[in-house]
Every structure is written in C-alpha cells, then in structure tokens.
CSV table of C-alpha atoms in Angstrom, one decimal:
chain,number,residue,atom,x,y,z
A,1,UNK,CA,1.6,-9.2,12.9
A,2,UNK,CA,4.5,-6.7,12.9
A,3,UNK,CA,3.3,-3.4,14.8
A,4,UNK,CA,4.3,-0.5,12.7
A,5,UNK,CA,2.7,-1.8,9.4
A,6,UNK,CA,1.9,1.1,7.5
A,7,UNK,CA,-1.6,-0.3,5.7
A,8,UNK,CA,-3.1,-0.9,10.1
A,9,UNK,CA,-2.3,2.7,9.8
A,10,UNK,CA,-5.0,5.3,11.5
A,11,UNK,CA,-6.8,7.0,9.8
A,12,UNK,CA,-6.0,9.8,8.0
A,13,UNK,CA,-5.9,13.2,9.0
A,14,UNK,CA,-6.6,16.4,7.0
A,15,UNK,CA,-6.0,19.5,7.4
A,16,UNK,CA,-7.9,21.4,5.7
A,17,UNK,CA,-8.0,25.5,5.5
A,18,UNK,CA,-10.2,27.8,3.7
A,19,UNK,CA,-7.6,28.3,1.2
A,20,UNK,CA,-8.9,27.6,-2.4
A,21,UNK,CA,-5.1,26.3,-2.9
A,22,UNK,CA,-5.9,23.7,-5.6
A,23,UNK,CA,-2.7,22.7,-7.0
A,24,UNK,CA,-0.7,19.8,-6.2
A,25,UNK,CA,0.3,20.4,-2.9
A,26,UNK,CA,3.7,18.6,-3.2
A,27,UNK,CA,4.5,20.9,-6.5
A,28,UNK,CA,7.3,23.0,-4.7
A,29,UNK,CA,9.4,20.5,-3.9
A,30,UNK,CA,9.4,17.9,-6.5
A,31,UNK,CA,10.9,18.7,-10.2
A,32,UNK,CA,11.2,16.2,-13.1
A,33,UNK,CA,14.4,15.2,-11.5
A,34,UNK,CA,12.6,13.6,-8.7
A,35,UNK,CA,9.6,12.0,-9.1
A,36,UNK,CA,7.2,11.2,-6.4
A,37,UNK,CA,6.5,9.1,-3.7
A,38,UNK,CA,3.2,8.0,-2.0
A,39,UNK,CA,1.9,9.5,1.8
A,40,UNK,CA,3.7,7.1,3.7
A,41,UNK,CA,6.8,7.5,2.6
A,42,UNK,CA,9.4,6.9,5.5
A,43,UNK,CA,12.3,8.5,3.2
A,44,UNK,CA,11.7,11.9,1.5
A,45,UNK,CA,14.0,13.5,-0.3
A,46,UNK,CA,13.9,17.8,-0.3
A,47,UNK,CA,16.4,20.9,-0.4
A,48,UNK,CA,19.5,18.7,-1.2
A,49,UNK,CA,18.3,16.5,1.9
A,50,UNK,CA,17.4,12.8,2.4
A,51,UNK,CA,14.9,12.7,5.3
A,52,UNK,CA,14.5,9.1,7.2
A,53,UNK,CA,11.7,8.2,9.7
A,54,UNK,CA,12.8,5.7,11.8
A,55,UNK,CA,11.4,4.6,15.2
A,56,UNK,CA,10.8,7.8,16.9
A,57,UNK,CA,13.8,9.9,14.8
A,58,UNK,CA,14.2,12.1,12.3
A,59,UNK,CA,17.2,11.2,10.4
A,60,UNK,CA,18.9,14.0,8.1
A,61,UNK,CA,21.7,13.5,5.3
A,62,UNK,CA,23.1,15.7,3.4
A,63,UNK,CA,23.0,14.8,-0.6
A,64,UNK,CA,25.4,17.3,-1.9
A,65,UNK,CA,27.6,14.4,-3.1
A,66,UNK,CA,24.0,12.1,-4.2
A,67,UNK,CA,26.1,9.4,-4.8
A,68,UNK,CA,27.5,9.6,-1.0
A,69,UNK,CA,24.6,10.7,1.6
A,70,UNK,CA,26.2,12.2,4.7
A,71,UNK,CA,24.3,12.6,8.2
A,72,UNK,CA,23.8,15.9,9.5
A,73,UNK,CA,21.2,15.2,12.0
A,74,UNK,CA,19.4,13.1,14.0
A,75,UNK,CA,16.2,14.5,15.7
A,76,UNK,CA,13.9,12.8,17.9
A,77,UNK,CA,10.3,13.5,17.3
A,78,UNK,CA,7.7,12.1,18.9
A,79,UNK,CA,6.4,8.4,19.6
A,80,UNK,CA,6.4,6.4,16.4
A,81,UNK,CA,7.7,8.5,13.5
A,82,UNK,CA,5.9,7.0,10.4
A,83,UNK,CA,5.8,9.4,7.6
A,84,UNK,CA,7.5,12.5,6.1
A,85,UNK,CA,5.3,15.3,3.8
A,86,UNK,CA,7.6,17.6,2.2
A,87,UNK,CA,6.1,21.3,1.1
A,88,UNK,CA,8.2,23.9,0.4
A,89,UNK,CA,10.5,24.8,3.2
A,90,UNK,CA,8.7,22.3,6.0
A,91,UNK,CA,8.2,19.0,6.6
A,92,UNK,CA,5.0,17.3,7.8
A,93,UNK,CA,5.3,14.5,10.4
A,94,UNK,CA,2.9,11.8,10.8
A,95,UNK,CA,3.7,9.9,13.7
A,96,UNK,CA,1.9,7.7,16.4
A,97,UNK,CA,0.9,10.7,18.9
A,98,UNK,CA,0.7,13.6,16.6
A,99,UNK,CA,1.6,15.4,13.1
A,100,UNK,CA,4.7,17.6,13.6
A,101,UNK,CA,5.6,20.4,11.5
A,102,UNK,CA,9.1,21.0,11.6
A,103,UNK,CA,10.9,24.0,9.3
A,104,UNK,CA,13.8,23.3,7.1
A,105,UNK,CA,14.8,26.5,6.1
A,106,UNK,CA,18.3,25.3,6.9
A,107,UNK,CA,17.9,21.9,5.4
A,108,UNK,CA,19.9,20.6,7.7
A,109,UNK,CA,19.0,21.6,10.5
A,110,UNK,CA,15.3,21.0,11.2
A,111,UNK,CA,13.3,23.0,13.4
A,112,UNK,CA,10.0,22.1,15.3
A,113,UNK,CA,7.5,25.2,14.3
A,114,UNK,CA,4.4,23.3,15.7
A,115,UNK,CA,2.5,19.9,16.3
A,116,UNK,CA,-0.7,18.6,17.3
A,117,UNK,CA,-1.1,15.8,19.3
A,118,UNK,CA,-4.0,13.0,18.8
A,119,UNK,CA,-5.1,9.9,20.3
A,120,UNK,CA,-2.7,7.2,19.7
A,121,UNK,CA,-3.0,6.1,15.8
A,122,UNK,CA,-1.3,6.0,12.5
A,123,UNK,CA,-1.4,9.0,10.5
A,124,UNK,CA,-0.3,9.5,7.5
A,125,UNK,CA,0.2,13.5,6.5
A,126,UNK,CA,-0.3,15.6,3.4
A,127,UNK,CA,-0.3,19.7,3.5
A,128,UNK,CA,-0.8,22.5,1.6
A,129,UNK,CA,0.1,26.2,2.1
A,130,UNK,CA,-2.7,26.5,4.6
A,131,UNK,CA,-4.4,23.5,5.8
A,132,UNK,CA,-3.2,19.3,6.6
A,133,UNK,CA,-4.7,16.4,6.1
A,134,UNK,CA,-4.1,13.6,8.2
A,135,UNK,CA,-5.8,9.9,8.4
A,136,UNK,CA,-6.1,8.5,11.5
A,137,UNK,CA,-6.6,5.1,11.8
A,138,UNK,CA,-6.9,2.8,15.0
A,139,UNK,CA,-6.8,-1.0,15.4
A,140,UNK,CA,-4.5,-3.1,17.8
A,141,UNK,CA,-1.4,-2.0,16.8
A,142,UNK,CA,-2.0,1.5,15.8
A,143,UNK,CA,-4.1,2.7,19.0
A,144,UNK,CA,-7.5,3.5,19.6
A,145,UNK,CA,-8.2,6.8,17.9
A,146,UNK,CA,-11.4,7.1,15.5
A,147,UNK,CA,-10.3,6.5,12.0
A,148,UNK,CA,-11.0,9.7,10.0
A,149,UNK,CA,-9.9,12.3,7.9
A,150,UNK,CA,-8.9,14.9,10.3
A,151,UNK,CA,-8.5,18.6,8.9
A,152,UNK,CA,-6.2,21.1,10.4
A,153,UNK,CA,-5.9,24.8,9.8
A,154,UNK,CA,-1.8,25.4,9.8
A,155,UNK,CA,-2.3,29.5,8.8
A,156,UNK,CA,-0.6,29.8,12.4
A,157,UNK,CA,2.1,27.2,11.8
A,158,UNK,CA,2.6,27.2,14.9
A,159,UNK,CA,-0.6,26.2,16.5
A,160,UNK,CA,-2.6,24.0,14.5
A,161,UNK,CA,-6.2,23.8,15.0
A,162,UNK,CA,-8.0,20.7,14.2
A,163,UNK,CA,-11.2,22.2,12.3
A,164,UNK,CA,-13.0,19.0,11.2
A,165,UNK,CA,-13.1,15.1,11.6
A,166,UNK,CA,-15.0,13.1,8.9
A,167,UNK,CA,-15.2,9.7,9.8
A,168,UNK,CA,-14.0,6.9,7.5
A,169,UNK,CA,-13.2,3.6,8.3
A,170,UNK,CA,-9.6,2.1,8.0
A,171,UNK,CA,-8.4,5.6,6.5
A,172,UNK,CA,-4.6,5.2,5.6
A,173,UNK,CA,-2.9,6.6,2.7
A,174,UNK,CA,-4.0,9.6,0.6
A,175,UNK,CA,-3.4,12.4,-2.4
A,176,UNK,CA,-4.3,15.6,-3.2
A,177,UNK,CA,-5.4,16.6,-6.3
A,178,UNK,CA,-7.0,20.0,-6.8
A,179,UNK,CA,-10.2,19.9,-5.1
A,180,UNK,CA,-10.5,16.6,-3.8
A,181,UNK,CA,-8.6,14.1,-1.5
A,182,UNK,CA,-8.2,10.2,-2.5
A,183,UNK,CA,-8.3,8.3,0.7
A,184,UNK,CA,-6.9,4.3,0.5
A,185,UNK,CA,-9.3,2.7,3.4
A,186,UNK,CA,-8.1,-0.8,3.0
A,187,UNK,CA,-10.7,-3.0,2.2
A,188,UNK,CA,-13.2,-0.7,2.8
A,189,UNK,CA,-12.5,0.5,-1.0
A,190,UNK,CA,-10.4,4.2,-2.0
A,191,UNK,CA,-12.5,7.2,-1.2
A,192,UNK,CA,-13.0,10.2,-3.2
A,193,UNK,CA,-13.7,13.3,-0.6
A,194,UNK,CA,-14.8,16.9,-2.1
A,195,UNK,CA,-12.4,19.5,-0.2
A,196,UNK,CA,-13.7,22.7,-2.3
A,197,UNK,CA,-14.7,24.0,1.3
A,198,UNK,CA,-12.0,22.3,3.3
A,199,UNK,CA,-13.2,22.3,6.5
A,200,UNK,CA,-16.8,20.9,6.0
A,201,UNK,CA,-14.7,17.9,3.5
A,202,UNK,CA,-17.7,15.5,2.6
A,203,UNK,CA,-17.6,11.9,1.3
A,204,UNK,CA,-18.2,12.0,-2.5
A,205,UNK,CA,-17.9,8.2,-3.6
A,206,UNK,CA,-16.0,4.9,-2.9
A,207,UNK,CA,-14.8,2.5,-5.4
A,208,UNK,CA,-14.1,-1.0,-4.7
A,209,UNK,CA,-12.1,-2.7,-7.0
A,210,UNK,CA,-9.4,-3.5,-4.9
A,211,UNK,CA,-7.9,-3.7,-0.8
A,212,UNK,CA,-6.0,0.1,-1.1
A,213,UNK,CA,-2.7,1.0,1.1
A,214,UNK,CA,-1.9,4.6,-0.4
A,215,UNK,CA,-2.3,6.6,-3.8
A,216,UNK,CA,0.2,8.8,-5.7
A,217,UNK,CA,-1.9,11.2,-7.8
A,218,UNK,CA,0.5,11.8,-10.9
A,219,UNK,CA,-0.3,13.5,-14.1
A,220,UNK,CA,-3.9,12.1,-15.5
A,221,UNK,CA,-4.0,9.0,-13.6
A,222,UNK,CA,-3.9,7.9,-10.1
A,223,UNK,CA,-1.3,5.6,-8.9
A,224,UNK,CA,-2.8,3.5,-6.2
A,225,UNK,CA,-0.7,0.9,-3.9
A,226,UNK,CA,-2.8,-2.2,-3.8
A,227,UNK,CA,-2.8,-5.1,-1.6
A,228,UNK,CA,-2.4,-7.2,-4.3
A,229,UNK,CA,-0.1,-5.1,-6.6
A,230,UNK,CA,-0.9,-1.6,-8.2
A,231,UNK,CA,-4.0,-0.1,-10.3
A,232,UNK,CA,-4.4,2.7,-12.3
A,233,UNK,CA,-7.3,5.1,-12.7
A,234,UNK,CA,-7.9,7.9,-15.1
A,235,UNK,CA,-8.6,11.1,-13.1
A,236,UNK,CA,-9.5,13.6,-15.8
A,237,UNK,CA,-13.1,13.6,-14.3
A,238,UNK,CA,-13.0,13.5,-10.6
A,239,UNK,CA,-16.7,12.9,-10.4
A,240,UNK,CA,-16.0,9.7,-12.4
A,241,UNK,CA,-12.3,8.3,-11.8
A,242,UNK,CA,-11.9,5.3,-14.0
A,243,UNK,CA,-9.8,2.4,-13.8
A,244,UNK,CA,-7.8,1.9,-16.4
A,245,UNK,CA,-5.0,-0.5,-16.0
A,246,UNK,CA,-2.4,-2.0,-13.1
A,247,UNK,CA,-0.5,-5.1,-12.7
A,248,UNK,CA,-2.2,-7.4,-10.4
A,249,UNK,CA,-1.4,-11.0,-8.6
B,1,UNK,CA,27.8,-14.0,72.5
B,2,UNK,CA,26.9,-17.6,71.8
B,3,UNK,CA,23.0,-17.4,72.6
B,4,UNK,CA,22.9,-14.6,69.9
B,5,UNK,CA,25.0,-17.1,67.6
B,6,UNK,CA,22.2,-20.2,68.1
B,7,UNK,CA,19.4,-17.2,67.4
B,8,UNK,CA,20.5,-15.6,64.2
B,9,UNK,CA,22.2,-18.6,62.4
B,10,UNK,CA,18.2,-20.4,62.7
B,11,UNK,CA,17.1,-17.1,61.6
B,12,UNK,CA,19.1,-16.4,58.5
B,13,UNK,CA,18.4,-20.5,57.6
B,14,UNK,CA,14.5,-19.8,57.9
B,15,UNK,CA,15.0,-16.6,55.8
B,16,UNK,CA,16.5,-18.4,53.1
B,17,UNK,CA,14.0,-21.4,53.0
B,18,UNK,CA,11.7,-18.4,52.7
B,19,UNK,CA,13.5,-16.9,49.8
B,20,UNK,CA,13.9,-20.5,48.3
B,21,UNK,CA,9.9,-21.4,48.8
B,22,UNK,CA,8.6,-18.2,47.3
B,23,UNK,CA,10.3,-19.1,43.8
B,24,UNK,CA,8.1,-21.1,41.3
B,25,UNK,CA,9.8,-23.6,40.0
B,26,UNK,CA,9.4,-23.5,36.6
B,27,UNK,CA,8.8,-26.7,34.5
B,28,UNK,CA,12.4,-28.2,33.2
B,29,UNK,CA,13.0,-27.2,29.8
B,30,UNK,CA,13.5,-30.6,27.5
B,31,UNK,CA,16.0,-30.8,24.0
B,32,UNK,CA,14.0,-31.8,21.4
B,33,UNK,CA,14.7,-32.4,17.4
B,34,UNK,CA,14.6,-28.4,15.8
B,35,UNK,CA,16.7,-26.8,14.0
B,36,UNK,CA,19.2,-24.2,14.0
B,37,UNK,CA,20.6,-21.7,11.6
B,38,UNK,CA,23.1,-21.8,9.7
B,39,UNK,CA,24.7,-18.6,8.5
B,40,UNK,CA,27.2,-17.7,5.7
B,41,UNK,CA,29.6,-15.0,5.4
B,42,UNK,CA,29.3,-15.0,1.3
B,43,UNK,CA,27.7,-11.7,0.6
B,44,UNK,CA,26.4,-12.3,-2.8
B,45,UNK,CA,23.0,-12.3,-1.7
B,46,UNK,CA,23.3,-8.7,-0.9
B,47,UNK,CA,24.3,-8.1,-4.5
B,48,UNK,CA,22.2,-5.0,-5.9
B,49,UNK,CA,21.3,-6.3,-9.6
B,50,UNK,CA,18.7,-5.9,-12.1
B,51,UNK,CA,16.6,-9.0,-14.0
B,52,UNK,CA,13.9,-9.5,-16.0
B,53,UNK,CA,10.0,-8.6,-14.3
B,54,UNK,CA,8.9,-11.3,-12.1
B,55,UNK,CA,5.5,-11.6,-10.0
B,56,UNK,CA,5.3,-9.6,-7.2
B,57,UNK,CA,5.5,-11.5,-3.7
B,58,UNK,CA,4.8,-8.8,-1.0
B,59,UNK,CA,3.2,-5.7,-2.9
B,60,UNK,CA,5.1,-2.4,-0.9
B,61,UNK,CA,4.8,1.1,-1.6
B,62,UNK,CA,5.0,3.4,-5.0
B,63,UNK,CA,7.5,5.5,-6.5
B,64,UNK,CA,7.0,7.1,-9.7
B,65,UNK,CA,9.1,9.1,-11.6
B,66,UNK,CA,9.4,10.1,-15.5
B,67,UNK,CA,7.5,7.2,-17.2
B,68,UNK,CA,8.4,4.3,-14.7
B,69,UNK,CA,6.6,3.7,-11.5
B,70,UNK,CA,8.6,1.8,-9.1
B,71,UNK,CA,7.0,-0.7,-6.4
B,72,UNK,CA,9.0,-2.6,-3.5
B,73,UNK,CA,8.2,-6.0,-3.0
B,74,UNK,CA,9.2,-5.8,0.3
B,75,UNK,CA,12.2,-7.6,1.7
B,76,UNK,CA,13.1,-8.8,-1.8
B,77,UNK,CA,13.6,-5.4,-4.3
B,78,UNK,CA,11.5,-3.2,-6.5
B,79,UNK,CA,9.5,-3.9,-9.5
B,80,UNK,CA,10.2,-1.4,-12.7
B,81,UNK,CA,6.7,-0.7,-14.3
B,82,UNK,CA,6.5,0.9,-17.6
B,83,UNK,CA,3.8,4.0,-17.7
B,84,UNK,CA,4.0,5.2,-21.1
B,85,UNK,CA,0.7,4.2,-21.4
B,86,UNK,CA,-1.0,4.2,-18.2
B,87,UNK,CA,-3.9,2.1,-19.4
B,88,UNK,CA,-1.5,-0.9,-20.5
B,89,UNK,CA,0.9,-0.5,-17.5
B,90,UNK,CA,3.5,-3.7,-17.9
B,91,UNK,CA,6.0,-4.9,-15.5
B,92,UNK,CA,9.4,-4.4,-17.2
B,93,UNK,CA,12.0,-5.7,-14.6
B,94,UNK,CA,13.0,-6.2,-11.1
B,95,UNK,CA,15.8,-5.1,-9.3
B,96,UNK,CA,17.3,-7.1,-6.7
B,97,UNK,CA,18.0,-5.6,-3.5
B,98,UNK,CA,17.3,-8.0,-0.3
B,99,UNK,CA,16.1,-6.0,2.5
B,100,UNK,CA,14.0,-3.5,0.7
B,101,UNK,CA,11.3,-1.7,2.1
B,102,UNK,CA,11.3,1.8,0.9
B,103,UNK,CA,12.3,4.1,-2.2
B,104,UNK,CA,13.3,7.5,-3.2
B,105,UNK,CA,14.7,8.4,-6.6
B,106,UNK,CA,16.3,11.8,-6.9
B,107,UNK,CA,18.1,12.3,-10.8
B,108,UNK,CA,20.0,9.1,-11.5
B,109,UNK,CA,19.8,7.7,-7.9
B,110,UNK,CA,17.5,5.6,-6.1
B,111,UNK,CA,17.4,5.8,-2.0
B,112,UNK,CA,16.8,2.8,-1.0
B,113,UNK,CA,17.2,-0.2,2.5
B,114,UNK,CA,18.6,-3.3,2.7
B,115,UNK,CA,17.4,-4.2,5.9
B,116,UNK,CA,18.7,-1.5,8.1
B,117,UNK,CA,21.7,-0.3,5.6
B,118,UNK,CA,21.1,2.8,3.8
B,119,UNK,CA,22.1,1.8,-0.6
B,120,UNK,CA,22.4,4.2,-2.8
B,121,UNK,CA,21.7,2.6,-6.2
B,122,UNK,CA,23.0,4.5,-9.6
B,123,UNK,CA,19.8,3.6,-11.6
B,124,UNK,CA,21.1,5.7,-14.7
B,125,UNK,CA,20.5,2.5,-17.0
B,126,UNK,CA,17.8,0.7,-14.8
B,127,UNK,CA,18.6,-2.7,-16.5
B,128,UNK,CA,22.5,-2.3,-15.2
B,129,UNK,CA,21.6,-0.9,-12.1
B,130,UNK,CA,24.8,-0.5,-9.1
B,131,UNK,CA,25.4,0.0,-5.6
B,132,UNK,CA,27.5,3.3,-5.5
B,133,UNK,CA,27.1,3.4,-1.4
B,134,UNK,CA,26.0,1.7,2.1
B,135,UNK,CA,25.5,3.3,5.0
B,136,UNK,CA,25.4,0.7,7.4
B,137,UNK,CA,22.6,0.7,10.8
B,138,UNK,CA,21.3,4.3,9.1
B,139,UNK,CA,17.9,3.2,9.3
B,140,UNK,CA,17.4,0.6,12.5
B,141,UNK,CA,13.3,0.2,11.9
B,142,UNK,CA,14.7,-1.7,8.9
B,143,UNK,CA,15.4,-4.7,11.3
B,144,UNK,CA,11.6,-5.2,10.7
B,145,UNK,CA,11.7,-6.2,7.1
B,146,UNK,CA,13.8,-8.9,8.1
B,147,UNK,CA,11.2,-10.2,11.6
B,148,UNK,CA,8.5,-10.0,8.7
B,149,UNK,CA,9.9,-11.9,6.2
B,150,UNK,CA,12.5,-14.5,7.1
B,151,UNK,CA,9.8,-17.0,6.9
B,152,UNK,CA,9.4,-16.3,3.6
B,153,UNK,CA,13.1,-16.3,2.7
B,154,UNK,CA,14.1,-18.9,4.0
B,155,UNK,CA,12.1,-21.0,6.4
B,156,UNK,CA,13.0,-24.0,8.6
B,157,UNK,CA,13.2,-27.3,6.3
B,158,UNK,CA,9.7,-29.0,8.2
B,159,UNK,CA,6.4,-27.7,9.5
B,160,UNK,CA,5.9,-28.1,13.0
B,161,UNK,CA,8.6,-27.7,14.5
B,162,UNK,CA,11.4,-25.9,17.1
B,163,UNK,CA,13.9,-23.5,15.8
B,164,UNK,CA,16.5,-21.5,16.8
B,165,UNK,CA,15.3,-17.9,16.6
B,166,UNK,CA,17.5,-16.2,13.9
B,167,UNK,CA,19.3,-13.5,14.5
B,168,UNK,CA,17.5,-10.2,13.6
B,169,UNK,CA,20.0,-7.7,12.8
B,170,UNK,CA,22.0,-8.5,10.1
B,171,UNK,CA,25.7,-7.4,8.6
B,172,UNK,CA,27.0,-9.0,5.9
B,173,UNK,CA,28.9,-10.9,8.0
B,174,UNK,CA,25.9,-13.3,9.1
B,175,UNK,CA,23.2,-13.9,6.3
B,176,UNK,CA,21.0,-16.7,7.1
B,177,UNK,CA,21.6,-19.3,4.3
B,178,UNK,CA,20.5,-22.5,5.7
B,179,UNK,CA,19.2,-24.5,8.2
B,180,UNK,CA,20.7,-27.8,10.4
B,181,UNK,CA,18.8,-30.0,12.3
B,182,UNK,CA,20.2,-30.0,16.1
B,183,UNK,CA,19.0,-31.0,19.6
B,184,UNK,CA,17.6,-27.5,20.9
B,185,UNK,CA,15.8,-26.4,23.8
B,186,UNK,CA,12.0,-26.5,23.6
B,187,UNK,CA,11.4,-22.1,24.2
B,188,UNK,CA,12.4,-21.0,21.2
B,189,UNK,CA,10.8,-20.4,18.1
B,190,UNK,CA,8.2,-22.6,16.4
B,191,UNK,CA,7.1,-22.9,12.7
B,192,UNK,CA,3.5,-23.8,12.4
C-alpha cells in the first residue's frame, strides 16, 4: 500500500466564510484555453506558471515558451505537499500538516501569506475569495486526524481561522458549485453539503452508485473520478443530482 | 614496563570477545532459484503515442477541457473521453505515455509524467499526439508510479518466488523489459 495515495486522503477541509460568493470558485484562473482539473491535482497550471507538488516542494516553471517549461523555483512547503488550488493571484496548498496559502502575484516567485496547521492527514483544498474548504481524512497512511470537511475563514489571508468541522467519513476530493460542496468519501458514497451559510455547512444527501476519489464540477454535469472509472451526473437541480452516464470497468 | 604489557594485552583480548559476543549472529543468508531483471536500453517503450480507446486498468484522476475529459490510467497513459453528450460519454482513445500519473492541459499542450520526467505533449490533433519536451527528475514523487505498478507491468515469470528488487528510478537508459532466472540471495523481494 503506497503511502501518499491520494483516494487514503483525509478528509476534506473547507473553508468556508460568510461570503455569499457562489460562483465557481476556480473561475479567475481557468479560460477556455485551459480546462480543468480535479482537487487533487498535484500539477496546476496558473499566470503563465506550471505549479508541481512533489514530496514536501513546491516546484515552479515558467511556460512562456509552453512547449519548453523552464524552472524558476523550488520552494519547500510543509510535510507532504499533495495538492495545489489555484484562485486568482494565490495558491492553496493541501499538504500532510496544514493548507498553505502562498501569493503569486509574481508568478514566479511564490510567497507564503498564511497557513494553518492540522493534525496529520490528507487534505485536499478548494477556496474562494473568502473562505477554504479542506477534507481531512485519516487512516494509516494519512495520519490520525478526524475526517471532515473543515471550514476556514481566509478574509485575513494571513491568519486563517478554522470556523467549522462537519464530520464525514473518508472525505477526499471535492467541488464547488454555487451553493453547495460535492465531497468524494470513498465508499462511503459522494456527498452533497449545503454551504448557503458557510460556516454552519450541513450534510444534504449522499449518493451511492459508485467508490468516489474526486469530482470536477463542469458546465451542467459533474465529473466524478471513480474507483472503477468515471460517472457523470446532471447538476441542474442540486437538490436532485442525477446520474447520467460514465464509462465504467 | 612488562607487567603493564601481560595486563592490557588480556584486557584489550577480553574487550574484544566482548565486542565479538554482544553481536547476534544473524542466520546465513542461502541462494536460492529467483529471478533477476533484465533491463534494456531500447527506449521505445517511452514512446508518447496515441491508439484507439482501450479499457481502463488503474482509473487516475480527471482532466477536462472543451468537450474531452481526460483520465490517467495510472502508470500506463490517459484515456480521451468524448463529452459532447455527457449522458452517452464514450471512450474515444488512449494515449500512451508509461509513467503517467497526472495531467494538465493548457491550449494545445498537455502537462504530463513519465515516471519522474516532466513531458510536454502537443495534443493539437489528440489522435497524432507528440512529445515536444522532457524535463528529466522534475517531479521525483513520480518514482512512486513506478513502486506501484511494476507488478503490473511486468512481473516476475512465476508466483512464489524470490526476485531481485528492480530498480526504482528509471532513465531511459534502464527500462525493465524482462526477467532471467538466476541464483539470488533469499532477502530480496518476493512475488506472492
């Protein structure tokens, strides 16, 4: 069993402020011209940047010539670096002891603004303007931390305050999508949590139809990385997602 | 002078038997049958193409960009999905790129690993897909894509029995491509 394997990953942690910020929280840096990944993505692309999370580093090349990355920058981080969240000029950090918010202003040249350390885990990140969601979740290789969705205020960048914990088994990968958060919990089914008031987020339903790693909310439907392959549900309702299709083995 | 002589030499002696006594022996190791690996310096397998879809051995993680959504099978490349219709999503194609475990796409480039190499792939025809670049040891975590999978790949001829560890880091220099059956020593690797 290989110890950094993203779908043990803790729990996820969110972070979530008061804002009623309800857009795609990944809108201001992704374009037509660059699609998007899922939460634990260990190479993000932003600001003419290719971002790598390796071991406990944050890698930096510059993509002014795409066709020939050059490194810039190599910045160690914390214990465990496992996922990047871009949004607009910062990157979130999920790694083993903590989410780290680092500024890249100057693309390449990232600057730590703030962080906030938890219990041993894996933690997948997603932000908005005002508030992060992370997932904690614990097991033997991850750490012992209680697998949740952990909310954070970030209004002070620099100090973020962890305003709410709502538990949830195996909590690994998620998505924003206006008012609600999908969480992939393994096989413990994909979670659908109301964040209308994001720091009391409550549970709102669980589907089952599949062991779930991470979700990439895109357009109408929801992308969702499967253990078994990849499903796709109509979101148009979020009281009532819907699956609709995948390729499964 | 020769009193001290006959009182350290005994001394240093019972020191040493001391030393020698507090070691554990440990139990001889013994050759048995096993085998070992045989590597090849042909670096076609690292060739970046594309091919028709194929079932998915080790579902990874998403990419999705335009109307394709993009999934690594990890260690082995990334399956092309066509979303024009998300309700009758389709696997269109598979590219081949050993070593994968991650993706970003940015305009006519996809970000990917082989192993722990950096590739940039020109995916501005996804069916004639090219490398256009390596960075080689960018990304060492990638070393784990090979621990995980190797079995898979490639795994020794027989079930239960010894084998030489391979090597974990690759270049394209050594890429494990066989294996030979040789006398080795019983503490290496084992294959249930």
């Amino acid at each position: 069993m290989l110890s950094y394997k993203h779908f043990i990953a803790a729990g996820t942690l969110i972070v979530v402020a008061g804002l009623a910020c309800t857009k795609e929280s990944n809108d201001a840096t992704q374009s037509d011209d660059m699609g998007t990944g899922g939460s634990l993505a260990r190479f993000t692309i932003a600001h003419n940047h290719l971002y790598l999370a390796d071991y406990n580093s944050l890698k930096v090349y510059d993509l002014t010539d795409p066709a020939t990355p050059v490194q810039r920058n190599t910045i160690n981080v914390g214990f465990g670096v496992e996922t990047i969240y871009p949004y607009r000029d910062k990157l979130f950090i999920g790694s083993r002891d903590g989410m780290y918010i680092y500024s890249v202003t100057d693309p390449g040249k990232p600057v730590k603004l703030g962080e906030a350390r938890h219990v041993r885990s894996c933690d997948p990140v997603v932000a908005n303007d005002s508030v992060a969601y992370v997932t904690l979740r614990g097991n033997s290789a991850c750490g012992p931390a209680q697998d949740g969705l952990y909310v954070y205020d970030i209004k002070n960048i620099t100090n973020p305050i962890q305003k709410s914990l709502l538990p949830l088994s195996q909590a690994g990968g998620l998505g924003l999508r206006d008012s609600v958060v999908f969480i992939s919990r393994g096989n413990a089914g994909l979670s659908v949590v109301n964040i209308k008031n994001p720091e009391s987020p409550t549970l709102m339903y669980t589907v089952n139809d599949a062991e779930y790693m991470d979700v990439i909310p895109y357009n109408d439907v929801l992308l969702c990385y499967v253990s078994n392959g990849l499903l796709v549900y109509e979101i148009t309702d979020l009281d009532h997602i819907k699956k609709i299709g995948g390729v499964e083995y | 002078m020769r009193k001290y002589f006959f009182i350290v030499l005994p001394a240093i002696f019972s020191l040493y038997s001391c030393w020698h006594r507090s070691t554990v022996p440990e139990p001889p190791l013994v050759k048995v049958w096993g085998f070992k690996p045989v590597y090849t310096l042909d670096s076609s397998v690292l060739e970046i193409k594309a091919g028709a879809a194929r079932p998915i051995d080790i579902p990874g993680k998403i990419y999705a960009k335009g109307n394709l959504v993009f999934q690594n099978d990890v260690g082995r490349g990334i399956h092309v999905f066509d979303n024009i219709n998300p309700s009758a999503m389709r696997a269109i194609g598979f590219i081949n790129i050993l070593g994968s475990s991650e993706i970003s796409i940015r305009g006519n480039y996809l970000y990917t690993n082989s192993f722990t190499d950096l590739v940039v792939v020109d995916i501005s025809d996804w069916q004639q897909v090219k490398e256009v670049s390596r960075v080689k040891q960018a990304f060492i975590q990638g070393q784990e894509v090979y621990r995980a999978s190797y079995h898979e790949f490639l795994p020794p001829p027989e079930h239960g029995v010894w084998f030489e560890c391979p090597n974990l880091f690759l270049s394209s220099a050594q890429i494990l491509a066989g294996w030979v059956r040789d006398s080795i020593y019983n503490n290496n690797c084992f294959y249930q």
